[in-house]
PDB file of C-alpha atoms and ligand atoms in Angstrom:
ATOM      1  CA  MET A  15       0.211  -0.075  -0.164  1.00  0.00           C
ATOM      2  CA  GLN A  16       1.011   3.803  -0.502  1.00  0.00           C
ATOM      3  CA  ILE A  17       0.345   6.772   0.562  1.00  0.00           C
ATOM      4  CA  GLU A  18       1.313  10.635  -0.459  1.00  0.00           C
ATOM      5  CA  LEU A  19       3.129  12.646   2.329  1.00  0.00           C
ATOM      6  CA  LYS A  20       4.373  16.023   1.866  1.00  0.00           C
ATOM      7  CA  ASP A  21       7.276  15.397   0.152  1.00  0.00           C
ATOM      8  CA  PHE A  22       7.640  12.013  -0.614  1.00  0.00           C
ATOM      9  CA  THR A  23       5.488   8.556  -1.596  1.00  0.00           C
ATOM     10  CA  MET A  24       5.549   5.561   1.228  1.00  0.00           C
ATOM     11  CA  SER A  25       4.946   2.306   0.896  1.00  0.00           C
ATOM     12  CA  TYR A  26       3.774   0.247   3.913  1.00  0.00           C
ATOM     13  CA  GLU A  27       2.431  -3.177   5.522  1.00  0.00           C
ATOM     14  CA  ASP A  28      -1.091  -3.058   7.498  1.00  0.00           C
ATOM     15  CA  ALA A  29      -2.353  -6.131   8.573  1.00  0.00           C
ATOM     16  CA  GLY A  30      -4.239  -7.374  11.422  1.00  0.00           C
ATOM     17  CA  ASP A  31      -6.703  -5.577  13.796  1.00  0.00           C
ATOM     18  CA  GLY A  32      -6.529  -4.139  17.550  1.00  0.00           C
ATOM     19  CA  LEU A  33      -3.672  -2.291  19.310  1.00  0.00           C
ATOM     20  CA  PRO A  34      -1.245  -0.665  16.511  1.00  0.00           C
ATOM     21  CA  VAL A  35       1.975  -1.696  16.445  1.00  0.00           C
ATOM     22  CA  VAL A  36       4.230   0.036  14.173  1.00  0.00           C
ATOM     23  CA  PHE A  37       7.462  -1.329  13.152  1.00  0.00           C
ATOM     24  CA  ILE A  38      10.275   0.749  12.019  1.00  0.00           C
ATOM     25  CA  HIS A  39      13.054  -1.086  10.048  1.00  0.00           C
ATOM     26  CA  GLY A  40      17.034  -0.237  10.441  1.00  0.00           C
ATOM     27  CA  TYR A  41      19.546   0.627   8.754  1.00  0.00           C
ATOM     28  CA  PRO A  42      20.121  -0.114   5.687  1.00  0.00           C
ATOM     29  CA  LEU A  43      17.153  -1.675   5.328  1.00  0.00           C
ATOM     30  CA  GLY A  44      12.989  -1.526   4.826  1.00  0.00           C
ATOM     31  CA  ARG A  45       9.851  -2.996   5.671  1.00  0.00           C
ATOM     32  CA  TRP A  46      10.047  -6.534   4.615  1.00  0.00           C
ATOM     33  CA  MET A  47      12.648  -6.942   7.517  1.00  0.00           C
ATOM     34  CA  TRP A  48       9.627  -7.172   9.387  1.00  0.00           C
ATOM     35  CA  ALA A  49       8.013 -10.107   7.503  1.00  0.00           C
ATOM     36  CA  PRO A  50       8.176 -12.675  10.260  1.00  0.00           C
ATOM     37  CA  GLN A  51       6.332 -10.207  12.701  1.00  0.00           C
ATOM     38  CA  ILE A  52       3.864  -9.141  10.030  1.00  0.00           C
ATOM     39  CA  ALA A  53       2.890 -12.575   9.430  1.00  0.00           C
ATOM     40  CA  GLY A  54       3.302 -13.766  13.123  1.00  0.00           C
ATOM     41  CA  LEU A  55       1.719 -11.486  15.194  1.00  0.00           C
ATOM     42  CA  ALA A  56      -1.502  -9.919  12.682  1.00  0.00           C
ATOM     43  CA  ASP A  57      -3.527 -12.168  15.016  1.00  0.00           C
ATOM     44  CA  ALA A  58      -2.632 -10.487  18.057  1.00  0.00           C
ATOM     45  CA  ALA A  59      -2.386  -6.734  17.052  1.00  0.00           C
ATOM     46  CA  ARG A  60      -2.743  -4.107  14.156  1.00  0.00           C
ATOM     47  CA  VAL A  61       0.474  -4.747  12.808  1.00  0.00           C
ATOM     48  CA  ILE A  62       2.041  -1.640  10.415  1.00  0.00           C
ATOM     49  CA  ALA A  63       5.552  -1.711   8.969  1.00  0.00           C
ATOM     50  CA  PRO A  64       6.453   1.542   7.024  1.00  0.00           C
ATOM     51  CA  ASP A  65       9.424   1.996   4.359  1.00  0.00           C
ATOM     52  CA  LEU A  66      11.219   4.988   5.447  1.00  0.00           C
ATOM     53  CA  ARG A  67      12.176   7.741   2.644  1.00  0.00           C
ATOM     54  CA  GLY A  68      14.762   6.653   0.805  1.00  0.00           C
ATOM     55  CA  HIS A  69      14.048   2.827   1.335  1.00  0.00           C
ATOM     56  CA  GLY A  70      12.438  -0.077  -0.194  1.00  0.00           C
ATOM     57  CA  ASP A  71       9.350   0.904  -2.243  1.00  0.00           C
ATOM     58  CA  SER A  72       9.127   4.472  -0.433  1.00  0.00           C
ATOM     59  CA  SER A  73      10.495   7.536  -2.806  1.00  0.00           C
ATOM     60  CA  ALA A  74      13.680   8.964  -1.984  1.00  0.00           C
ATOM     61  CA  THR A  75      14.558  12.692  -0.881  1.00  0.00           C
ATOM     62  CA  ALA A  76      17.920  14.139  -0.892  1.00  0.00           C
ATOM     63  CA  GLY A  77      19.525  15.690   2.372  1.00  0.00           C
ATOM     64  CA  GLU A  78      19.959  14.588   5.411  1.00  0.00           C
ATOM     65  CA  TYR A  79      17.438  12.349   7.142  1.00  0.00           C
ATOM     66  CA  THR A  80      16.965  13.489  10.785  1.00  0.00           C
ATOM     67  CA  MET A  81      15.426  10.945  13.504  1.00  0.00           C
ATOM     68  CA  ASP A  82      12.971  14.034  13.845  1.00  0.00           C
ATOM     69  CA  LEU A  83      12.620  14.359  10.312  1.00  0.00           C
ATOM     70  CA  LEU A  84      11.799  10.090  10.184  1.00  0.00           C
ATOM     71  CA  ALA A  85      10.079  10.468  13.364  1.00  0.00           C
ATOM     72  CA  ASP A  86       7.322  13.091  11.567  1.00  0.00           C
ATOM     73  CA  ASP A  87       6.646  11.004   8.797  1.00  0.00           C
ATOM     74  CA  ILE A  88       5.592   8.080  10.908  1.00  0.00           C
ATOM     75  CA  HIS A  89       3.454  10.773  12.716  1.00  0.00           C
ATOM     76  CA  ALA A  90       1.606  12.212   9.346  1.00  0.00           C
ATOM     77  CA  MET A  91       1.241   8.121   8.182  1.00  0.00           C
ATOM     78  CA  LEU A  92      -0.860   7.699  11.520  1.00  0.00           C
ATOM     79  CA  ASP A  93      -2.407  10.775  10.849  1.00  0.00           C
ATOM     80  CA  ILE A  94      -3.313   9.624   7.192  1.00  0.00           C
ATOM     81  CA  LEU A  95      -4.263   6.424   8.735  1.00  0.00           C
ATOM     82  CA  ALA A  96      -6.230   7.895  11.021  1.00  0.00           C
ATOM     83  CA  ILE A  97      -4.753   6.060  13.982  1.00  0.00           C
ATOM     84  CA  LYS A  98      -5.845   8.489  16.852  1.00  0.00           C
ATOM     85  CA  LYS A  99      -5.510   6.210  19.328  1.00  0.00           C
ATOM     86  CA  PRO A 100      -1.780   5.544  21.023  1.00  0.00           C
ATOM     87  CA  VAL A 101       0.700   3.071  19.167  1.00  0.00           C
ATOM     88  CA  VAL A 102       3.247   0.903  20.190  1.00  0.00           C
ATOM     89  CA  LEU A 103       6.622   1.361  18.605  1.00  0.00           C
ATOM     90  CA  CYS A 104       8.902  -1.027  17.698  1.00  0.00           C
ATOM     91  CA  GLY A 105      12.224   0.320  16.334  1.00  0.00           C
ATOM     92  CA  LEU A 106      15.283  -1.892  15.270  1.00  0.00           C
ATOM     93  CA  SER A 107      18.692  -0.051  15.285  1.00  0.00           C
ATOM     94  CA  MET A 108      18.053   2.709  13.503  1.00  0.00           C
ATOM     95  CA  GLY A 109      14.292   2.334  14.163  1.00  0.00           C
ATOM     96  CA  GLY A 110      14.845   2.958  17.669  1.00  0.00           C
ATOM     97  CA  TYR A 111      16.799   6.236  17.412  1.00  0.00           C
ATOM     98  CA  VAL A 112      13.575   7.198  15.261  1.00  0.00           C
ATOM     99  CA  ALA A 113      11.040   5.839  17.862  1.00  0.00           C
ATOM    100  CA  LEU A 114      12.794   7.949  20.494  1.00  0.00           C
ATOM    101  CA  ALA A 115      12.616  11.071  18.525  1.00  0.00           C
ATOM    102  CA  PHE A 116       8.844   9.825  18.428  1.00  0.00           C
ATOM    103  CA  CYS A 117       8.415   9.722  21.885  1.00  0.00           C
ATOM    104  CA  ARG A 118       9.919  13.018  22.693  1.00  0.00           C
ATOM    105  CA  ARG A 119       7.637  14.977  20.025  1.00  0.00           C
ATOM    106  CA  TYR A 120       4.857  13.037  20.204  1.00  0.00           C
ATOM    107  CA  PRO A 121       4.448  11.270  23.885  1.00  0.00           C
ATOM    108  CA  GLN A 122       0.467  11.083  23.554  1.00  0.00           C
ATOM    109  CA  ARG A 123       0.649   9.357  20.586  1.00  0.00           C
ATOM    110  CA  VAL A 124       2.807   6.346  22.441  1.00  0.00           C
ATOM    111  CA  ALA A 125       1.334   3.444  24.545  1.00  0.00           C
ATOM    112  CA  GLY A 126       4.223   1.646  24.717  1.00  0.00           C
ATOM    113  CA  LEU A 127       8.021   1.087  23.218  1.00  0.00           C
ATOM    114  CA  VAL A 128      10.178  -1.919  22.261  1.00  0.00           C
ATOM    115  CA  MET A 129      13.909  -1.141  21.214  1.00  0.00           C
ATOM    116  CA  ALA A 130      15.314  -3.910  19.693  1.00  0.00           C
ATOM    117  CA  ALA A 131      19.119  -4.043  18.656  1.00  0.00           C
ATOM    118  CA  SER A 132      19.073  -0.609  19.510  1.00  0.00           C
ATOM    119  CA  ARG A 133      20.671   2.328  21.740  1.00  0.00           C
ATOM    120  CA  ALA A 134      19.554   5.228  23.394  1.00  0.00           C
ATOM    121  CA  SER A 135      22.926   7.145  23.539  1.00  0.00           C
ATOM    122  CA  ALA A 136      24.471   9.221  20.846  1.00  0.00           C
ATOM    123  CA  ASP A 137      27.343   8.261  18.436  1.00  0.00           C
ATOM    124  CA  ALA A 138      30.563   8.191  20.542  1.00  0.00           C
ATOM    125  CA  PRO A 139      33.118  10.351  18.097  1.00  0.00           C
ATOM    126  CA  GLU A 140      34.732   7.460  16.473  1.00  0.00           C
ATOM    127  CA  THR A 141      31.663   6.651  15.263  1.00  0.00           C
ATOM    128  CA  ARG A 142      30.782   9.950  13.539  1.00  0.00           C
ATOM    129  CA  ALA A 143      33.999   9.678  12.261  1.00  0.00           C
ATOM    130  CA  ASN A 144      33.330   6.224  10.364  1.00  0.00           C
ATOM    131  CA  ARG A 145      29.962   7.502   9.088  1.00  0.00           C
ATOM    132  CA  ASP A 146      31.705  10.149   7.300  1.00  0.00           C
ATOM    133  CA  LYS A 147      33.781   7.444   5.969  1.00  0.00           C
ATOM    134  CA  THR A 148      30.859   5.375   5.190  1.00  0.00           C
ATOM    135  CA  MET A 149      29.181   8.485   3.469  1.00  0.00           C
ATOM    136  CA  ALA A 150      32.611   8.819   1.277  1.00  0.00           C
ATOM    137  CA  LEU A 151      32.302   5.435   0.233  1.00  0.00           C
ATOM    138  CA  ALA A 152      28.483   5.649  -0.745  1.00  0.00           C
ATOM    139  CA  LYS A 153      29.284   8.741  -2.537  1.00  0.00           C
ATOM    140  CA  GLU A 154      32.670   6.738  -4.387  1.00  0.00           C
ATOM    141  CA  LYS A 155      31.524   3.115  -5.081  1.00  0.00           C
ATOM    142  CA  GLY A 156      27.827   3.355  -4.743  1.00  0.00           C
ATOM    143  CA  LEU A 157      25.299   0.866  -2.711  1.00  0.00           C
ATOM    144  CA  PRO A 158      27.017  -2.167  -3.351  1.00  0.00           C
ATOM    145  CA  ALA A 159      30.020  -1.318  -1.334  1.00  0.00           C
ATOM    146  CA  ILE A 160      27.879  -0.542   1.524  1.00  0.00           C
ATOM    147  CA  VAL A 161      25.859  -3.750   1.332  1.00  0.00           C
ATOM    148  CA  GLU A 162      29.407  -5.752   0.912  1.00  0.00           C
ATOM    149  CA  GLN A 163      30.637  -3.772   4.340  1.00  0.00           C
ATOM    150  CA  MET A 164      27.360  -4.416   6.207  1.00  0.00           C
ATOM    151  CA  LEU A 165      26.019  -7.670   5.190  1.00  0.00           C
ATOM    152  CA  PRO A 166      28.655  -9.507   6.831  1.00  0.00           C
ATOM    153  CA  LYS A 167      28.233  -8.275  10.459  1.00  0.00           C
ATOM    154  CA  MET A 168      24.741  -8.049  10.413  1.00  0.00           C
ATOM    155  CA  MET A 169      24.346 -11.474  11.874  1.00  0.00           C
ATOM    156  CA  ALA A 170      25.664 -14.272  14.397  1.00  0.00           C
ATOM    157  CA  PRO A 171      28.062 -16.422  13.029  1.00  0.00           C
ATOM    158  CA  GLN A 172      25.447 -19.554  13.050  1.00  0.00           C
ATOM    159  CA  THR A 173      23.107 -17.158  10.868  1.00  0.00           C
ATOM    160  CA  TYR A 174      25.474 -17.206   8.246  1.00  0.00           C
ATOM    161  CA  GLN A 175      26.486 -21.217   8.670  1.00  0.00           C
ATOM    162  CA  THR A 176      23.092 -22.209   9.016  1.00  0.00           C
ATOM    163  CA  LYS A 177      20.323 -19.810   7.166  1.00  0.00           C
ATOM    164  CA  PRO A 178      22.067 -18.559   3.834  1.00  0.00           C
ATOM    165  CA  GLU A 179      18.847 -17.935   2.391  1.00  0.00           C
ATOM    166  CA  LEU A 180      18.012 -15.714   4.983  1.00  0.00           C
ATOM    167  CA  VAL A 181      21.388 -13.946   4.307  1.00  0.00           C
ATOM    168  CA  GLU A 182      20.172 -13.532   0.452  1.00  0.00           C
ATOM    169  CA  ARG A 183      17.148 -12.195   1.820  1.00  0.00           C
ATOM    170  CA  VAL A 184      18.769  -9.482   3.940  1.00  0.00           C
ATOM    171  CA  ARG A 185      20.718  -8.629   0.854  1.00  0.00           C
ATOM    172  CA  LEU A 186      17.646  -7.925  -1.295  1.00  0.00           C
ATOM    173  CA  ILE A 187      16.229  -5.845   1.285  1.00  0.00           C
ATOM    174  CA  MET A 188      19.536  -3.883   1.404  1.00  0.00           C
ATOM    175  CA  GLU A 189      19.785  -3.435  -2.311  1.00  0.00           C
ATOM    176  CA  ALA A 190      16.488  -1.754  -2.376  1.00  0.00           C
ATOM    177  CA  VAL A 191      17.870   1.319  -0.130  1.00  0.00           C
ATOM    178  CA  SER A 192      19.011   4.254  -2.453  1.00  0.00           C
ATOM    179  CA  LEU A 193      21.933   6.066  -2.334  1.00  0.00           C
ATOM    180  CA  ASP A 194      19.786   9.147  -0.859  1.00  0.00           C
ATOM    181  CA  GLY A 195      18.376   6.769   1.679  1.00  0.00           C
ATOM    182  CA  VAL A 196      22.220   6.155   2.924  1.00  0.00           C
ATOM    183  CA  LEU A 197      23.650   9.254   2.828  1.00  0.00           C
ATOM    184  CA  GLY A 198      20.338  10.800   4.324  1.00  0.00           C
ATOM    185  CA  ASP A 199      20.496   8.094   7.249  1.00  0.00           C
ATOM    186  CA  GLN A 200      23.978   8.238   8.148  1.00  0.00           C
ATOM    187  CA  ALA A 201      24.047  12.475   8.052  1.00  0.00           C
ATOM    188  CA  GLY A 202      20.475  12.021  10.711  1.00  0.00           C
ATOM    189  CA  MET A 203      22.324   9.289  12.813  1.00  0.00           C
ATOM    190  CA  LYS A 204      25.374  11.397  13.173  1.00  0.00           C
ATOM    191  CA  ASN A 205      23.890  14.104  14.346  1.00  0.00           C
ATOM    192  CA  ARG A 206      20.942  12.702  16.488  1.00  0.00           C
ATOM    193  CA  PRO A 207      21.008  13.842  19.883  1.00  0.00           C
ATOM    194  CA  ASP A 208      21.472  11.865  23.228  1.00  0.00           C
ATOM    195  CA  SER A 209      18.248   9.499  24.169  1.00  0.00           C
ATOM    196  CA  LEU A 210      18.777   8.296  27.359  1.00  0.00           C
ATOM    197  CA  PRO A 211      17.114  11.298  28.944  1.00  0.00           C
ATOM    198  CA  THR A 212      14.246  10.788  26.971  1.00  0.00           C
ATOM    199  CA  LEU A 213      13.914   6.591  28.019  1.00  0.00           C
ATOM    200  CA  ALA A 214      14.844   7.410  31.389  1.00  0.00           C
ATOM    201  CA  ALA A 215      11.696   9.776  31.386  1.00  0.00           C
ATOM    202  CA  PHE A 216       9.680   7.258  29.509  1.00  0.00           C
ATOM    203  CA  ASP A 217       6.447   6.321  31.790  1.00  0.00           C
ATOM    204  CA  LYS A 218       4.639   3.504  29.555  1.00  0.00           C
ATOM    205  CA  PRO A 219       5.673   0.082  29.249  1.00  0.00           C
ATOM    206  CA  LEU A 220       8.842  -0.512  27.822  1.00  0.00           C
ATOM    207  CA  LEU A 221      10.772  -3.734  26.367  1.00  0.00           C
ATOM    208  CA  ILE A 222      14.481  -4.162  25.427  1.00  0.00           C
ATOM    209  CA  ILE A 223      15.646  -6.733  23.255  1.00  0.00           C
ATOM    210  CA  GLN A 224      18.760  -7.691  22.504  1.00  0.00           C
ATOM    211  CA  GLY A 225      20.537 -10.331  19.809  1.00  0.00           C
ATOM    212  CA  GLU A 226      23.496 -12.212  22.059  1.00  0.00           C
ATOM    213  CA  GLU A 227      25.911 -11.690  19.591  1.00  0.00           C
ATOM    214  CA  ASP A 228      25.005  -7.931  18.588  1.00  0.00           C
ATOM    215  CA  GLN A 229      28.197  -6.421  17.177  1.00  0.00           C
ATOM    216  CA  PHE A 230      26.523  -3.119  16.307  1.00  0.00           C
ATOM    217  CA  ALA A 231      24.745  -2.888  19.606  1.00  0.00           C
ATOM    218  CA  PRO A 232      26.749  -4.838  22.431  1.00  0.00           C
ATOM    219  CA  ARG A 233      25.435  -5.984  25.603  1.00  0.00           C
ATOM    220  CA  GLU A 234      26.460  -2.923  27.545  1.00  0.00           C
ATOM    221  CA  VAL A 235      24.507  -0.770  25.384  1.00  0.00           C
ATOM    222  CA  ALA A 236      21.388  -2.755  25.979  1.00  0.00           C
ATOM    223  CA  GLU A 237      22.229  -2.576  29.778  1.00  0.00           C
ATOM    224  CA  ALA A 238      22.807   1.388  29.907  1.00  0.00           C
ATOM    225  CA  MET A 239      19.341   1.820  28.461  1.00  0.00           C
ATOM    226  CA  LYS A 240      18.169  -0.782  31.273  1.00  0.00           C
ATOM    227  CA  ASN A 241      20.045   1.442  33.774  1.00  0.00           C
ATOM    228  CA  ALA A 242      18.568   4.527  32.519  1.00  0.00           C
ATOM    229  CA  ALA A 243      14.756   2.628  32.778  1.00  0.00           C
ATOM    230  CA  PRO A 244      15.234   0.160  35.428  1.00  0.00           C
ATOM    231  CA  GLN A 245      11.385  -0.441  34.647  1.00  0.00           C
ATOM    232  CA  ALA A 246      12.026  -1.985  31.659  1.00  0.00           C
ATOM    233  CA  ARG A 247      11.755  -5.466  30.611  1.00  0.00           C
ATOM    234  CA  MET A 248      14.622  -6.711  28.888  1.00  0.00           C
ATOM    235  CA  ALA A 249      15.061 -10.131  26.700  1.00  0.00           C
ATOM    236  CA  LEU A 250      18.306 -11.658  25.444  1.00  0.00           C
ATOM    237  CA  ILE A 251      18.184 -13.810  22.219  1.00  0.00           C
ATOM    238  CA  PRO A 252      20.627 -16.437  22.251  1.00  0.00           C
ATOM    239  CA  ALA A 253      21.958 -17.284  18.686  1.00  0.00           C
ATOM    240  CA  ALA A 254      21.289 -14.041  17.156  1.00  0.00           C
ATOM    241  CA  GLY A 255      23.429 -10.699  16.104  1.00  0.00           C
ATOM    242  CA  HIS A 256      21.795  -7.492  14.717  1.00  0.00           C
ATOM    243  CA  LEU A 257      18.659  -8.994  13.493  1.00  0.00           C
ATOM    244  CA  PRO A 258      17.151 -10.919  16.403  1.00  0.00           C
ATOM    245  CA  ASN A 259      13.737 -10.585  14.761  1.00  0.00           C
ATOM    246  CA  LEU A 260      14.577 -12.207  11.454  1.00  0.00           C
ATOM    247  CA  GLU A 261      17.534 -14.795  12.824  1.00  0.00           C
ATOM    248  CA  GLN A 262      15.009 -16.329  15.848  1.00  0.00           C
ATOM    249  CA  PRO A 263      11.991 -15.005  14.681  1.00  0.00           C
ATOM    250  CA  GLU A 264       9.771 -17.089  16.515  1.00  0.00           C
ATOM    251  CA  LEU A 265      11.284 -16.245  20.002  1.00  0.00           C
ATOM    252  CA  PHE A 266      11.399 -12.587  19.253  1.00  0.00           C
ATOM    253  CA  ASN A 267       7.728 -12.952  18.485  1.00  0.00           C
ATOM    254  CA  GLN A 268       7.060 -14.728  21.729  1.00  0.00           C
ATOM    255  CA  VAL A 269       8.731 -11.911  23.599  1.00  0.00           C
ATOM    256  CA  LEU A 270       6.683  -9.273  22.038  1.00  0.00           C
ATOM    257  CA  ARG A 271       3.550 -11.410  22.239  1.00  0.00           C
ATOM    258  CA  GLU A 272       3.764 -11.438  26.184  1.00  0.00           C
ATOM    259  CA  PHE A 273       4.691  -7.794  26.287  1.00  0.00           C
ATOM    260  CA  LEU A 274       1.594  -6.544  24.150  1.00  0.00           C
ATOM    261  CA  LYS A 275      -0.271  -9.050  26.383  1.00  0.00           C
ATOM    262  CA  GLN A 276       0.135  -5.973  29.165  1.00  0.00           C
ATOM    263  CA  LEU A 277      -0.962  -3.420  27.280  1.00  0.00           C
TER     264      LEU A 277
HETATM  265  C1  MLT B  25      21.001  -0.027  11.926  1.00  0.00           C
HETATM  266  O1  MLT B  25      20.933  -1.325  12.013  1.00  0.00           O
HETATM  267  O2  MLT B  25      20.030   0.850  12.176  1.00  0.00           O
HETATM  268  C2  MLT B  25      22.607   0.751  12.281  1.00  0.00           C
HETATM  269  O3  MLT B  25      23.525  -0.364  12.646  1.00  0.00           O
HETATM  270  C3  MLT B  25      22.425   1.934  13.067  1.00  0.00           C
HETATM  271  C4  MLT B  25      23.785   2.452  13.343  1.00  0.00           C
HETATM  272  O4  MLT B  25      24.440   2.812  12.432  1.00  0.00           O
HETATM  273  O5  MLT B  25      23.725   3.006  14.442  1.00  0.00           O
END
């Protein structure tokens, strides 16, 4: 399905009824990373998964994609879909950064938050410098170089060994990102603020999900979030890296289903 937002066309999935749960994908990915959740949770909730601007089948715009801009896109989507009641946000990695921006800007529209493979802190100086290198690489060599850089690190070692078809699926999802999307995301992530205070002030149900073998968002990052928000539930997913929802979909869905039951 598609809707027209102010400056781009957004593609999204919308399945099931009941409590709306908005799944926000990570970088450099798209809505199809949530396929096991769309299929597995639509009996328990209204599952909505957009392609952010510049990703998947959504059109791209040039320039920086601040986390606030991407959060405003989600907000505009909810208005167009006439969803007035508060929603649960489930963001993976960059999707979590966007979800926190949404919580800061539209707290009254949030019923609960799931931070998956994500972090609340801003970038360290080294990460910011790496983002400049990634943007230079993308400009010089294009999207294939970005896919080659990211794909071998996204999942746990055993996922590469035992689930080659999943690795290929993730490659295809990455290949659907535009160059503007890569550059926009990297600039936006580089400049995002520290959201630990937002998390600490969050007063709705909160779930932190972490793959035990995540190279991008390691255990200490999840623990920093839990320290900032001690009321949070925390689930560690074994044999999973940065994409626990795809690497261990049944376990991920079970944890999410339990969380949604409380709401
Ligand atoms: C992601 O998966 O969204 C990225 O690893 C986030 C980041 O680069 O900080």
